[in-house]
XYZ file of C-alpha atoms in Angstrom:
248
model
C 50.500 -25.357 -13.674
C 48.539 -23.378 -11.670
C 46.054 -20.660 -13.286
C 46.211 -17.773 -11.426
C 43.011 -14.636 -12.005
C 42.903 -11.747 -11.343
C 40.031 -10.628 -8.357
C 39.199 -6.926 -6.709
C 39.194 -6.750 -3.007
C 35.803 -5.566 -2.064
C 36.508 -4.805 1.666
C 39.261 -5.101 4.348
C 38.165 -5.567 8.052
C 41.091 -5.025 10.783
C 40.233 -6.893 13.800
C 43.117 -5.441 15.461
C 47.024 -3.829 14.463
C 48.217 -7.304 12.995
C 44.930 -9.497 12.005
C 42.579 -8.270 9.269
C 40.155 -10.384 7.033
C 40.365 -9.232 2.978
C 37.225 -10.250 1.315
C 37.846 -10.436 -2.905
C 35.645 -10.973 -5.440
C 37.102 -13.145 -7.984
C 36.604 -15.615 -10.721
C 37.712 -18.726 -9.019
C 36.861 -22.614 -9.331
C 34.538 -23.894 -7.056
C 36.278 -25.586 -3.709
C 35.248 -27.640 -1.205
C 34.637 -26.134 2.496
C 37.721 -26.115 4.407
C 40.210 -25.660 1.195
C 43.023 -22.813 0.777
C 44.795 -21.032 -2.633
C 46.967 -19.058 -3.094
C 47.028 -15.128 -2.952
C 49.981 -13.036 -5.031
C 50.809 -9.747 -5.940
C 53.673 -8.640 -8.172
C 57.118 -7.334 -5.761
C 60.163 -5.992 -6.886
C 59.075 -7.760 -10.535
C 58.105 -11.427 -9.227
C 54.531 -12.932 -8.281
C 55.049 -13.467 -4.260
C 52.350 -15.605 -3.393
C 51.406 -17.351 0.377
C 48.420 -20.176 0.908
C 45.507 -18.803 2.882
C 42.374 -20.704 3.124
C 39.025 -19.768 2.524
C 37.029 -18.658 5.613
C 33.857 -18.483 3.515
C 30.904 -21.033 2.528
C 31.952 -22.602 -1.080
C 28.287 -21.118 -1.792
C 29.414 -17.304 -1.029
C 30.786 -15.639 -3.694
C 32.560 -13.072 -1.693
C 35.939 -14.653 -0.672
C 37.045 -14.060 2.292
C 40.511 -14.712 3.709
C 42.089 -14.468 7.871
C 44.875 -12.944 8.079
C 47.921 -11.751 10.376
C 50.591 -9.574 9.169
C 54.026 -10.614 9.423
C 55.571 -7.281 10.230
C 59.231 -8.756 8.330
C 57.156 -10.541 5.924
C 57.617 -10.469 2.049
C 53.353 -10.520 1.445
C 51.477 -10.069 4.485
C 52.177 -6.135 4.958
C 51.562 -5.554 1.174
C 47.933 -6.920 1.520
C 47.384 -5.597 4.848
C 47.483 -1.737 2.801
C 44.792 -2.624 0.221
C 42.339 -0.457 -0.317
C 38.465 -1.933 -1.869
C 38.682 -1.447 -5.282
C 42.378 -2.957 -5.424
C 43.655 -6.009 -7.479
C 45.080 -9.290 -6.315
C 45.711 -12.088 -8.018
C 44.726 -15.397 -6.683
C 45.520 -18.708 -7.927
C 41.978 -20.003 -9.210
C 41.569 -24.083 -7.779
C 41.611 -24.575 -4.206
C 43.651 -27.101 -2.854
C 43.968 -29.220 0.679
C 42.438 -32.195 2.125
C 41.396 -30.507 5.616
C 37.461 -31.311 4.581
C 34.770 -33.323 6.104
C 34.500 -36.265 3.075
C 38.321 -36.712 4.489
C 36.370 -36.945 8.567
C 35.200 -40.296 9.013
C 32.155 -41.218 10.915
C 31.926 -40.043 14.648
C 29.776 -39.125 17.640
C 31.740 -35.835 17.831
C 33.841 -33.597 15.447
C 36.282 -31.488 17.489
C 37.560 -29.146 15.172
C 40.409 -27.463 17.139
C 42.186 -23.909 16.010
C 44.634 -21.549 16.853
C 44.719 -17.759 15.272
C 44.012 -17.726 12.219
C 43.555 -21.448 11.468
C 40.036 -20.254 12.611
C 39.302 -20.254 8.781
C 38.444 -23.499 7.201
C 36.107 -24.383 10.296
C 34.247 -21.409 9.422
C 33.999 -22.060 5.372
C 33.072 -25.950 6.854
C 30.007 -24.702 9.523
C 28.962 -21.988 7.109
C 28.636 -24.040 4.244
C 26.646 -26.560 6.761
C 26.782 -29.773 4.129
C 27.745 -32.997 5.337
C 27.569 -32.440 9.636
C 24.188 -34.734 9.802
C 26.929 -37.840 10.512
C 27.723 -35.786 13.389
C 25.607 -35.932 16.731
C 28.186 -33.050 18.048
C 30.508 -30.701 16.940
C 33.017 -28.257 19.146
C 34.441 -25.412 17.971
C 37.606 -24.092 19.662
C 39.463 -21.236 18.937
C 42.658 -20.602 21.135
C 44.308 -17.185 20.788
C 46.800 -14.944 22.987
C 44.762 -11.973 23.952
C 40.493 -11.841 24.133
C 40.355 -9.135 21.281
C 42.370 -11.983 19.173
C 38.718 -13.731 18.657
C 37.959 -12.039 15.946
C 35.243 -13.565 14.988
C 33.305 -14.849 18.441
C 30.232 -13.230 17.476
C 29.854 -15.280 13.982
C 30.710 -18.457 15.896
C 28.185 -17.856 18.321
C 25.528 -16.773 15.587
C 26.265 -20.441 14.125
C 26.293 -21.361 17.620
C 22.796 -20.732 17.696
C 21.747 -22.024 14.071
C 22.875 -25.220 14.981
C 20.551 -25.654 17.903
C 22.557 -27.274 20.442
C 24.401 -29.076 17.885
C 27.777 -26.908 17.895
C 29.291 -25.880 20.622
C 31.985 -23.500 21.069
C 34.862 -22.736 23.703
C 37.404 -20.013 23.602
C 40.892 -20.217 24.674
C 43.387 -17.476 25.936
C 46.624 -17.898 26.806
C 47.764 -15.208 28.033
C 44.402 -13.131 29.969
C 41.535 -14.584 32.164
C 38.348 -13.880 30.633
C 34.571 -14.892 32.066
C 33.883 -18.264 29.674
C 36.953 -18.499 28.228
C 39.704 -21.254 29.272
C 43.261 -20.026 29.885
C 46.457 -22.007 28.767
C 47.566 -24.140 26.398
C 45.203 -26.597 24.327
C 47.148 -29.214 24.782
C 47.582 -28.838 28.977
C 43.635 -27.729 28.929
C 42.866 -31.498 27.062
C 45.768 -33.167 29.550
C 44.157 -31.915 33.162
C 40.626 -32.936 31.531
C 39.048 -28.524 31.801
C 38.928 -28.562 28.146
C 36.166 -31.940 28.058
C 35.217 -30.543 31.426
C 33.858 -26.647 30.095
C 32.178 -28.217 26.916
C 30.647 -32.044 29.111
C 31.821 -34.189 26.385
C 34.526 -36.748 26.444
C 37.236 -36.826 23.955
C 38.255 -40.543 23.207
C 38.746 -43.242 20.660
C 35.066 -44.731 21.114
C 32.955 -40.802 20.197
C 35.712 -39.054 19.110
C 37.751 -37.775 15.880
C 40.038 -34.800 16.512
C 40.744 -31.787 13.642
C 43.709 -29.654 14.450
C 44.599 -26.470 12.279
C 47.190 -24.234 13.552
C 50.520 -23.205 15.227
C 52.548 -26.645 14.717
C 53.661 -26.343 17.722
C 50.184 -27.036 19.022
C 49.551 -29.604 16.426
C 52.305 -31.772 17.173
C 52.222 -31.581 20.801
C 48.120 -32.295 20.681
C 48.637 -35.044 18.847
C 51.404 -36.242 20.622
C 49.424 -35.947 24.172
C 46.410 -37.961 22.950
C 48.098 -40.806 21.270
C 50.118 -41.226 24.715
C 46.639 -40.613 26.895
C 44.240 -41.781 24.436
C 45.416 -44.204 22.344
C 44.050 -41.652 18.973
C 46.043 -42.519 15.885
C 46.321 -40.162 12.709
C 43.449 -40.542 10.475
C 44.656 -42.090 6.838
C 42.787 -43.500 4.058
C 44.558 -46.731 4.327
C 44.563 -46.604 7.699
C 41.110 -44.450 9.250
C 41.959 -43.368 12.696
C 40.596 -40.450 15.261
C 43.009 -37.218 14.126
C 43.384 -34.999 11.177
C 45.926 -32.157 10.715
C 47.128 -29.455 8.992
C 49.698 -26.936 10.242
C 49.232 -23.592 9.021
C 52.632 -22.562 8.380
């Protein structure tokens, strides 16, 4: 049975009308970068809960979550309406296997995310442990519009911090923005644009691909990499080249 604890909201960052970050102080158990917990609120006499990944490093006491408001949703509009000082419930124990310990050694680690699924990667990169195994890391954030690149300043700061080891690439699907690729992630892999922009190959000899976000992007990209790059899903009993987490 999950143990719920009370947390206090310390900050709300509104990035757009729909995207926001919630920062909370709560006595949660230690977690591993890349894991998620559940946030909950009492609504009409019952606890409504949803899973959200930690954005912050495990060593950071400020627990941060990156969310999108679903207008017809039961929970997200209420989370968006929270103010500093308000209380919220969290599950103390984190869960999930989208962590570096599950990733095999490789030359280039690709971290591909859509929307708010960027969170687990930011947690991993801000923590910084376990990354010495990889020669190169590519962080890709795909969104619809440039205004949705909420964490671009942090991504750029991390890129400087890693001194050439980390390459960031933004993808905007519905407008053309200097420095960003335009289109869908699977198409940009298929036509070679992503590798050309990053300057690294995505293949079974050098790469492991982490995929997090829109289930359609995850499925389409996995199928493409299987068909054109002979990549396979990574399993503990059968090591492969792709690790994925659907974000809803």
